[in-house]
């Protein structure tokens, strides 16, 4: 965990033998020179900061052949500077130097160790004292912090800069010193934890604080490391990234997140809707993630997206980083005449109305002599699905959600509108089509091949989204241009059990169209809704 020593460019601990006294006579004795020599021990941390005034810094040393060691503490009377400044100055002729068996001018080898609460004890060896009292000597070493936090990300793996402003980290045990630093090009938190058994907590404004899952073991013999969601670094305590303070789930009203999730658009939240939320993708599709600052007092999130009504929902305000993540559901209605997430329609442009079919002749009644043989009941056909018709996406059909389309020139010139699930609805007549002027009128209808029209499955399930009526109705076609609505009076769970695509088939209509239809008796099952065929 400590930085690597680099030869001759920077030294974490420097021992310099210097002459502090200037002799008046060039032939002064060697003993006189010894009295003026000092050794400077410079003690710094792994991020090149002197460890000064951070507690009791103890230095020990011994030399080859010594039977004991010399010991001095930074800032004590036996230390010549008498200042806790991270530099320990020891006279070469002092008792402590003699205790260590170190003799200058004899090419002796010095070994040393430094210790202080909050840092890992460091020991270094093989420092040769100069053969001459005029030759300085140098060596390199540093002290590692007992705790290092390697980084913080959010739950989507986005990096949050660990600089104390964007993201932060703290230790709830005793701390001798701590510092944020981008030493080496990466922002980290360095903590001189002096006691064991505490937790490290990572946090950021707008996110949920996360603490280590277990307490840390702080030791003077080895450092420990922590990260929150950082995958590029292996830490002893590898935690998950920070949860966003607010998470928004979006699906169409009347459906469920599993069946009608909305995976595009924009969500904003907070004061004046000033926080733009991040849209989830792939496995997170349908969710938006909002780092609303704690200082915000606004409690609303707003969704907006093509083909949907702009919808706002309230949430519970978070006032502390320790507050849990708030999950809010927004269920917008379609602003297009259609459901699943779009609108529908029927009728034609200026095409000649279809000629009514010739009524079928009634069957000849059976005579009393020959009883009629009852017909074998027809076995209901398996309902068609978009997948069974070869539907993949609207884009593959050169369509987008909310497009109106007609296979003009075919045997079915009616106008439809498509949704993203591969379903379409019929505009039963021109009057109904004209209820939806925002669709652009007849001139905006796309002329498509009949194969494109037939790839989309026609649905007859409607809901009045203009008044946010949760009831779903099935339409019964009663004539060429006429129809009747029947409330599908069943539970949502039963509806999905009867037809897994039920909510994907529901198209929004407005009040004008809803009021245009007469209403018939309720349907009690989805299976009673007629299947439209031309």
Short mmCIF file of C-alpha atoms in Angstrom, two decimals, residues 41-444:
data_model
loop_
_atom_site.label_atom_id
_atom_site.label_comp_id
_atom_site.label_asym_id
_atom_site.label_seq_id
_atom_site.Cartn_x
_atom_site.Cartn_y
_atom_site.Cartn_z
CA UNK A 41 15.39 11.74 10.41
CA UNK A 42 12.60 13.04 8.18
CA UNK A 43 9.33 11.09 8.69
CA UNK A 44 6.55 11.49 6.12
CA UNK A 45 3.44 9.64 4.96
CA UNK A 46 2.79 7.69 1.79
CA UNK A 47 1.42 10.87 0.18
CA UNK A 48 4.58 12.89 0.89
CA UNK A 49 3.28 14.85 3.87
CA UNK A 50 5.35 15.29 7.02
CA UNK A 51 3.77 13.54 9.99
CA UNK A 52 3.91 16.47 12.40
CA UNK A 53 1.88 17.09 15.55
CA UNK A 54 -0.13 13.91 14.96
CA UNK A 55 0.71 12.07 18.15
CA UNK A 56 3.77 10.44 19.62
CA UNK A 57 6.20 9.64 16.83
CA UNK A 58 8.84 7.23 18.08
CA UNK A 59 12.10 6.54 16.25
CA UNK A 60 14.42 3.65 17.08
CA UNK A 61 17.73 2.76 15.48
CA UNK A 62 20.68 0.47 15.93
CA UNK A 63 23.89 -0.23 14.10
CA UNK A 64 25.84 -3.35 13.22
CA UNK A 65 27.40 -4.82 16.29
CA UNK A 66 25.12 -2.91 18.66
CA UNK A 67 23.50 -4.80 21.51
CA UNK A 68 20.72 -2.28 22.13
CA UNK A 69 18.96 0.53 20.32
CA UNK A 70 18.72 4.27 20.52
CA UNK A 71 15.27 5.82 20.87
CA UNK A 72 14.00 9.37 20.50
CA UNK A 73 10.48 10.80 20.27
CA UNK A 74 9.64 13.75 18.06
CA UNK A 75 9.41 16.96 20.08
CA UNK A 76 10.94 15.63 23.32
CA UNK A 77 13.90 17.06 25.24
CA UNK A 78 16.26 14.40 23.89
CA UNK A 79 15.41 15.52 20.35
CA UNK A 80 17.55 18.47 19.41
CA UNK A 81 14.86 20.58 17.68
CA UNK A 82 12.37 20.11 20.55
CA UNK A 83 9.55 20.58 18.00
CA UNK A 84 7.01 17.97 16.86
CA UNK A 85 7.51 18.83 13.22
CA UNK A 86 8.06 15.39 11.67
CA UNK A 87 11.83 15.83 11.64
CA UNK A 88 13.83 14.19 14.41
CA UNK A 89 17.30 15.65 14.92
CA UNK A 90 19.78 13.52 16.88
CA UNK A 91 23.34 14.50 17.80
CA UNK A 92 25.87 11.93 16.65
CA UNK A 93 27.63 12.13 20.00
CA UNK A 94 24.44 11.77 22.04
CA UNK A 95 23.79 8.98 24.51
CA UNK A 96 20.95 7.69 22.30
CA UNK A 97 23.28 7.36 19.32
CA UNK A 98 25.84 5.61 21.49
CA UNK A 99 23.12 3.29 22.86
CA UNK A 100 22.45 2.17 19.31
CA UNK A 101 26.09 1.28 18.82
CA UNK A 102 26.47 3.73 15.95
CA UNK A 103 29.95 5.19 15.42
CA UNK A 104 30.61 7.77 12.75
CA UNK A 105 33.67 7.75 10.51
CA UNK A 106 33.78 3.94 10.64
CA UNK A 107 31.45 2.99 7.73
CA UNK A 108 28.89 1.68 10.20
CA UNK A 109 25.47 0.50 8.96
CA UNK A 110 22.32 1.96 10.52
CA UNK A 111 18.93 0.30 10.78
CA UNK A 112 15.81 2.15 11.96
CA UNK A 113 12.06 1.96 12.54
CA UNK A 114 9.37 4.62 13.03
CA UNK A 115 5.98 4.20 14.68
CA UNK A 116 3.01 6.44 15.49
CA UNK A 117 -0.65 5.69 16.17
CA UNK A 118 -2.63 5.73 12.92
CA UNK A 119 0.19 4.67 10.63
CA UNK A 120 1.79 1.34 9.87
CA UNK A 121 5.15 0.92 11.60
CA UNK A 122 7.93 1.24 9.05
CA UNK A 123 11.38 -0.33 9.28
CA UNK A 124 14.31 0.15 6.96
CA UNK A 125 17.81 -1.27 6.90
CA UNK A 126 21.17 -0.98 5.22
CA UNK A 127 21.86 2.73 5.62
CA UNK A 128 25.61 3.15 5.63
CA UNK A 129 26.93 5.94 7.81
CA UNK A 130 29.53 8.01 5.99
CA UNK A 131 33.16 7.07 6.33
CA UNK A 132 33.91 10.76 6.64
CA UNK A 133 32.11 13.22 8.86
CA UNK A 134 31.78 15.53 5.89
CA UNK A 135 29.89 13.00 3.67
CA UNK A 136 26.06 13.09 4.00
CA UNK A 137 24.01 9.94 3.48
CA UNK A 138 20.39 9.44 2.35
CA UNK A 139 17.76 6.73 2.40
CA UNK A 140 14.08 6.40 1.47
CA UNK A 141 11.05 5.11 3.38
CA UNK A 142 7.54 6.25 4.27
CA UNK A 143 4.69 5.39 6.60
CA UNK A 144 1.42 4.00 5.29
CA UNK A 145 -1.91 5.11 6.71
CA UNK A 146 -3.72 2.30 8.51
CA UNK A 147 -6.85 2.85 6.37
CA UNK A 148 -7.09 3.82 2.73
CA UNK A 149 -10.41 4.34 0.88
CA UNK A 150 -9.76 3.67 -2.80
CA UNK A 151 -12.85 5.26 -4.33
CA UNK A 152 -16.62 5.64 -4.53
CA UNK A 153 -19.12 4.95 -7.34
CA UNK A 154 -22.90 5.12 -7.56
CA UNK A 155 -25.13 2.08 -8.07
CA UNK A 156 -24.83 2.52 -11.86
CA UNK A 157 -21.01 2.29 -11.59
CA UNK A 158 -20.42 5.98 -12.31
CA UNK A 159 -17.37 7.34 -10.48
CA UNK A 160 -17.97 9.92 -7.74
CA UNK A 161 -14.76 11.88 -7.15
CA UNK A 162 -13.55 11.14 -3.61
CA UNK A 163 -12.29 14.63 -2.83
CA UNK A 164 -14.43 15.53 0.17
CA UNK A 165 -16.75 17.67 -1.96
CA UNK A 166 -18.33 15.37 -4.53
CA UNK A 167 -17.96 12.26 -2.39
CA UNK A 168 -16.55 11.67 1.07
CA UNK A 169 -15.53 8.92 3.47
CA UNK A 170 -15.14 8.83 7.25
CA UNK A 171 -14.08 6.44 10.00
CA UNK A 172 -16.04 6.34 13.25
CA UNK A 173 -13.11 5.11 15.35
CA UNK A 174 -10.35 7.30 16.78
CA UNK A 175 -8.51 9.14 14.01
CA UNK A 176 -5.07 10.71 14.39
CA UNK A 177 -5.08 12.30 10.95
CA UNK A 178 -6.93 12.07 7.64
CA UNK A 179 -6.59 13.57 4.22
CA UNK A 180 -8.08 13.50 0.71
CA UNK A 181 -5.39 13.34 -1.94
CA UNK A 182 -5.04 12.60 -5.62
CA UNK A 183 -1.43 11.55 -5.11
CA UNK A 184 -0.58 9.29 -8.03
CA UNK A 185 -3.47 10.66 -10.11
CA UNK A 186 -6.39 9.02 -8.27
CA UNK A 187 -8.45 10.65 -5.55
CA UNK A 188 -8.45 8.62 -2.32
CA UNK A 189 -9.15 9.14 1.36
CA UNK A 190 -6.22 8.39 3.69
CA UNK A 191 -7.13 7.78 7.31
CA UNK A 192 -4.77 7.33 10.25
CA UNK A 193 -7.15 5.22 12.28
CA UNK A 194 -5.74 4.77 15.77
CA UNK A 195 -8.31 2.33 17.17
CA UNK A 196 -9.78 -0.88 15.80
CA UNK A 197 -13.44 -1.88 15.56
CA UNK A 198 -14.92 1.07 13.66
CA UNK A 199 -16.82 1.39 10.37
CA UNK A 200 -15.90 3.39 7.28
CA UNK A 201 -18.86 5.20 5.70
CA UNK A 202 -18.96 6.53 2.15
CA UNK A 203 -21.36 9.28 1.15
CA UNK A 204 -22.26 11.94 -1.40
CA UNK A 205 -24.93 14.62 -1.54
CA UNK A 206 -28.03 13.17 -3.16
CA UNK A 207 -27.06 9.59 -2.42
CA UNK A 208 -27.60 7.11 0.41
CA UNK A 209 -24.67 6.69 2.79
CA UNK A 210 -23.13 3.23 2.81
CA UNK A 211 -21.05 1.80 5.67
CA UNK A 212 -18.71 -1.17 5.53
CA UNK A 213 -20.57 -4.38 6.25
CA UNK A 214 -18.21 -5.19 9.12
CA UNK A 215 -15.90 -3.32 11.46
CA UNK A 216 -12.32 -2.76 10.42
CA UNK A 217 -9.30 -4.29 12.06
CA UNK A 218 -6.74 -1.52 12.49
CA UNK A 219 -3.17 -2.67 12.95
CA UNK A 220 0.25 -1.08 13.16
CA UNK A 221 1.66 -4.00 11.17
CA UNK A 222 -0.55 -3.85 8.07
CA UNK A 223 -2.91 -1.36 6.46
CA UNK A 224 -6.48 -2.10 5.36
CA UNK A 225 -8.35 -0.81 2.31
CA UNK A 226 -11.96 -0.02 1.45
CA UNK A 227 -13.86 0.86 -1.71
CA UNK A 228 -17.48 1.51 -2.55
CA UNK A 229 -18.28 0.00 -5.95
CA UNK A 230 -14.83 0.45 -7.50
CA UNK A 231 -14.14 -2.58 -9.69
CA UNK A 232 -10.72 -1.52 -10.96
CA UNK A 233 -9.20 -1.80 -7.48
CA UNK A 234 -9.14 -4.84 -5.24
CA UNK A 235 -9.74 -3.80 -1.64
CA UNK A 236 -9.87 -5.84 1.54
CA UNK A 237 -13.33 -4.37 2.19
CA UNK A 238 -15.09 -4.33 -1.18
CA UNK A 239 -18.51 -2.70 -0.79
CA UNK A 240 -21.28 -1.83 -3.27
CA UNK A 241 -21.71 1.63 -4.80
CA UNK A 242 -23.95 4.30 -3.29
CA UNK A 243 -27.68 4.16 -3.97
CA UNK A 244 -29.26 7.27 -5.48
CA UNK A 245 -31.43 9.13 -3.01
CA UNK A 246 -34.46 8.81 -5.28
CA UNK A 247 -35.38 6.06 -7.74
CA UNK A 248 -38.33 6.55 -10.08
CA UNK A 249 -40.25 3.66 -11.67
CA UNK A 250 -42.26 4.53 -14.79
CA UNK A 251 -44.97 2.49 -16.48
CA UNK A 252 -48.20 3.29 -18.29
CA UNK A 253 -51.26 3.87 -16.16
CA UNK A 254 -53.59 0.89 -16.11
CA UNK A 255 -50.75 -1.57 -16.52
CA UNK A 256 -47.93 -2.90 -14.42
CA UNK A 257 -44.19 -2.39 -14.47
CA UNK A 258 -43.80 -5.94 -15.79
CA UNK A 259 -46.18 -5.42 -18.70
CA UNK A 260 -46.13 -1.72 -19.66
CA UNK A 261 -42.87 -0.22 -18.44
CA UNK A 262 -41.75 2.94 -20.21
CA UNK A 263 -38.09 3.00 -21.12
CA UNK A 264 -37.65 6.39 -22.78
CA UNK A 265 -38.30 10.01 -21.94
CA UNK A 266 -37.06 12.38 -19.25
CA UNK A 267 -37.51 12.53 -15.48
CA UNK A 268 -36.61 15.60 -13.44
CA UNK A 269 -36.98 16.19 -9.71
CA UNK A 270 -36.10 18.48 -6.81
CA UNK A 271 -36.35 22.25 -6.46
CA UNK A 272 -37.77 23.77 -9.66
CA UNK A 273 -37.21 20.32 -11.19
CA UNK A 274 -33.53 21.18 -11.32
CA UNK A 275 -32.18 17.64 -10.91
CA UNK A 276 -32.04 15.63 -14.13
CA UNK A 277 -32.38 11.93 -13.42
CA UNK A 278 -30.33 9.23 -15.15
CA UNK A 279 -32.33 6.77 -17.23
CA UNK A 280 -31.64 3.10 -16.61
CA UNK A 281 -30.86 0.73 -19.47
CA UNK A 282 -31.00 -3.03 -20.11
CA UNK A 283 -31.86 -4.65 -16.77
CA UNK A 284 -32.57 -1.20 -15.26
CA UNK A 285 -34.87 -0.05 -18.07
CA UNK A 286 -37.97 1.70 -16.78
CA UNK A 287 -36.13 3.24 -13.82
CA UNK A 288 -34.70 6.73 -13.45
CA UNK A 289 -32.09 7.59 -10.81
CA UNK A 290 -32.14 11.02 -9.17
CA UNK A 291 -29.37 12.51 -6.96
CA UNK A 292 -31.59 15.20 -5.42
CA UNK A 293 -29.45 17.36 -3.06
CA UNK A 294 -30.40 17.18 0.61
CA UNK A 295 -30.84 20.96 0.73
CA UNK A 296 -33.69 20.74 -1.79
CA UNK A 297 -37.16 21.07 -0.33
CA UNK A 298 -39.11 20.30 -3.50
CA UNK A 299 -40.86 16.94 -3.27
CA UNK A 300 -41.99 16.25 -6.84
CA UNK A 301 -40.67 14.24 -9.78
CA UNK A 302 -41.94 14.79 -13.33
CA UNK A 303 -41.94 12.46 -16.33
CA UNK A 304 -42.25 13.66 -19.92
CA UNK A 305 -41.94 11.66 -23.10
CA UNK A 306 -43.22 11.37 -26.65
CA UNK A 307 -46.78 10.03 -26.83
CA UNK A 308 -47.33 10.35 -23.06
CA UNK A 309 -48.92 12.99 -20.91
CA UNK A 310 -46.45 14.89 -18.73
CA UNK A 311 -47.08 13.47 -15.27
CA UNK A 312 -45.90 14.58 -11.82
CA UNK A 313 -45.82 12.57 -8.59
CA UNK A 314 -44.80 13.52 -5.06
CA UNK A 315 -42.18 11.77 -2.95
CA UNK A 316 -40.94 11.90 0.64
CA UNK A 317 -38.19 14.45 1.25
CA UNK A 318 -34.79 13.16 2.34
CA UNK A 319 -33.05 15.33 4.93
CA UNK A 320 -29.99 13.22 5.79
CA UNK A 321 -27.55 11.01 3.92
CA UNK A 322 -28.54 8.13 6.18
CA UNK A 323 -32.16 8.27 4.93
CA UNK A 324 -33.13 5.26 2.81
CA UNK A 325 -33.64 5.42 -0.95
CA UNK A 326 -37.09 6.71 -1.90
CA UNK A 327 -38.91 4.73 -4.63
CA UNK A 328 -41.60 6.69 -6.48
CA UNK A 329 -43.96 5.37 -9.17
CA UNK A 330 -45.04 7.57 -12.07
CA UNK A 331 -47.76 6.12 -14.31
CA UNK A 332 -48.38 8.49 -17.25
CA UNK A 333 -51.27 8.11 -19.64
CA UNK A 334 -50.85 8.18 -23.39
CA UNK A 335 -51.57 11.49 -25.06
CA UNK A 336 -52.12 9.70 -28.34
CA UNK A 337 -55.39 8.01 -29.23
CA UNK A 338 -54.17 4.59 -28.22
CA UNK A 339 -53.16 2.38 -25.36
CA UNK A 340 -50.31 0.08 -24.56
CA UNK A 341 -48.63 3.36 -25.15
CA UNK A 342 -50.28 4.80 -28.18
CA UNK A 343 -53.51 5.66 -29.87
CA UNK A 344 -55.88 4.09 -32.30
CA UNK A 345 -58.35 4.76 -35.05
CA UNK A 346 -60.53 3.62 -37.88
CA UNK A 347 -62.34 4.93 -40.90
CA UNK A 348 -60.73 6.02 -44.11
CA UNK A 349 -59.49 9.15 -45.79
CA UNK A 350 -61.58 10.23 -48.76
CA UNK A 351 -62.03 6.67 -49.87
CA UNK A 352 -65.44 5.55 -51.04
CA UNK A 353 -67.31 3.84 -48.20
CA UNK A 354 -67.25 0.11 -48.45
CA UNK A 355 -70.34 -1.47 -49.98
CA UNK A 356 -72.28 -3.47 -47.39
CA UNK A 357 -72.04 -7.18 -47.92
CA UNK A 358 -75.06 -8.96 -49.38
CA UNK A 359 -77.01 -10.50 -46.48
CA UNK A 360 -76.68 -14.23 -46.33
CA UNK A 361 -79.79 -16.20 -47.21
CA UNK A 362 -81.35 -17.87 -44.18
CA UNK A 363 -80.84 -21.57 -43.95
CA UNK A 364 -83.74 -23.81 -44.96
CA UNK A 365 -85.45 -24.91 -41.78
CA UNK A 366 -85.49 -28.58 -41.06
CA UNK A 367 -88.71 -30.43 -41.70
CA UNK A 368 -90.53 -32.10 -38.91
CA UNK A 369 -89.72 -35.43 -40.47
CA UNK A 370 -85.99 -34.80 -40.55
CA UNK A 371 -84.59 -33.29 -37.35
CA UNK A 372 -81.81 -30.80 -37.88
CA UNK A 373 -78.39 -32.09 -36.96
CA UNK A 374 -76.75 -29.59 -34.62
CA UNK A 375 -73.54 -28.15 -35.95
CA UNK A 376 -70.32 -29.13 -34.27
CA UNK A 377 -69.23 -26.19 -32.06
CA UNK A 378 -66.25 -24.38 -33.50
CA UNK A 379 -63.06 -24.63 -31.53
CA UNK A 380 -61.88 -21.11 -30.71
CA UNK A 381 -58.77 -20.20 -32.63
CA UNK A 382 -55.64 -19.31 -30.72
CA UNK A 383 -55.51 -15.49 -30.61
CA UNK A 384 -52.93 -14.01 -32.92
CA UNK A 385 -49.99 -12.19 -31.37
CA UNK A 386 -47.56 -9.77 -32.98
CA UNK A 387 -44.80 -12.37 -32.66
CA UNK A 388 -46.92 -14.94 -34.50
CA UNK A 389 -47.32 -12.40 -37.31
CA UNK A 390 -43.58 -11.82 -37.54
CA UNK A 391 -43.52 -8.50 -35.69
CA UNK A 392 -40.13 -7.48 -34.27
CA UNK A 393 -40.13 -3.70 -33.90
CA UNK A 394 -41.99 -0.75 -35.38
CA UNK A 395 -38.72 0.51 -36.81
CA UNK A 396 -38.44 -2.68 -38.86
CA UNK A 397 -41.78 -1.72 -40.43
CA UNK A 398 -40.61 1.87 -41.04
CA UNK A 399 -43.04 3.05 -38.36
CA UNK A 400 -42.85 4.68 -34.98
CA UNK A 401 -45.25 4.65 -32.08
CA UNK A 402 -48.25 6.89 -32.73
CA UNK A 403 -48.06 6.71 -36.54
CA UNK A 404 -51.39 6.44 -38.35
CA UNK A 405 -51.38 4.04 -41.28
CA UNK A 406 -53.58 2.67 -44.03
CA UNK A 407 -53.08 0.16 -46.81
CA UNK A 408 -54.77 2.35 -49.41
CA UNK A 409 -55.80 0.43 -52.50
CA UNK A 410 -56.17 -2.84 -50.64
CA UNK A 411 -59.41 -4.54 -49.65
CA UNK A 412 -59.10 -2.76 -46.27
CA UNK A 413 -58.47 0.98 -46.64
CA UNK A 414 -59.32 1.68 -43.00
CA UNK A 415 -57.03 3.82 -40.85
CA UNK A 416 -55.20 2.38 -37.85
CA UNK A 417 -52.69 3.58 -35.30
CA UNK A 418 -49.84 1.43 -33.94
CA UNK A 419 -48.27 0.98 -30.53
CA UNK A 420 -44.78 -0.19 -29.64
CA UNK A 421 -45.97 -3.69 -28.73
CA UNK A 422 -47.07 -4.53 -32.28
CA UNK A 423 -50.80 -3.91 -31.82
CA UNK A 424 -52.99 -1.49 -33.76
CA UNK A 425 -56.47 -0.11 -33.28
CA UNK A 426 -59.06 0.84 -35.84
CA UNK A 427 -60.60 4.27 -36.29
CA UNK A 428 -64.14 3.03 -36.83
CA UNK A 429 -65.21 6.00 -38.96
CA UNK A 430 -64.03 9.45 -40.10
CA UNK A 431 -65.94 11.19 -37.31
CA UNK A 432 -63.94 9.35 -34.66
CA UNK A 433 -60.68 9.99 -36.52
CA UNK A 434 -61.43 13.72 -36.49
CA UNK A 435 -61.60 13.65 -32.68
CA UNK A 436 -57.79 13.43 -32.77
CA UNK A 437 -56.63 16.51 -34.63
CA UNK A 438 -53.17 16.33 -33.05
CA UNK A 439 -52.46 13.29 -35.23
CA UNK A 440 -52.25 15.58 -38.27
CA UNK A 441 -55.41 14.57 -40.08
CA UNK A 442 -55.77 12.44 -43.18
CA UNK A 443 -52.71 13.96 -44.85
CA UNK A 444 -50.47 12.54 -42.12
#
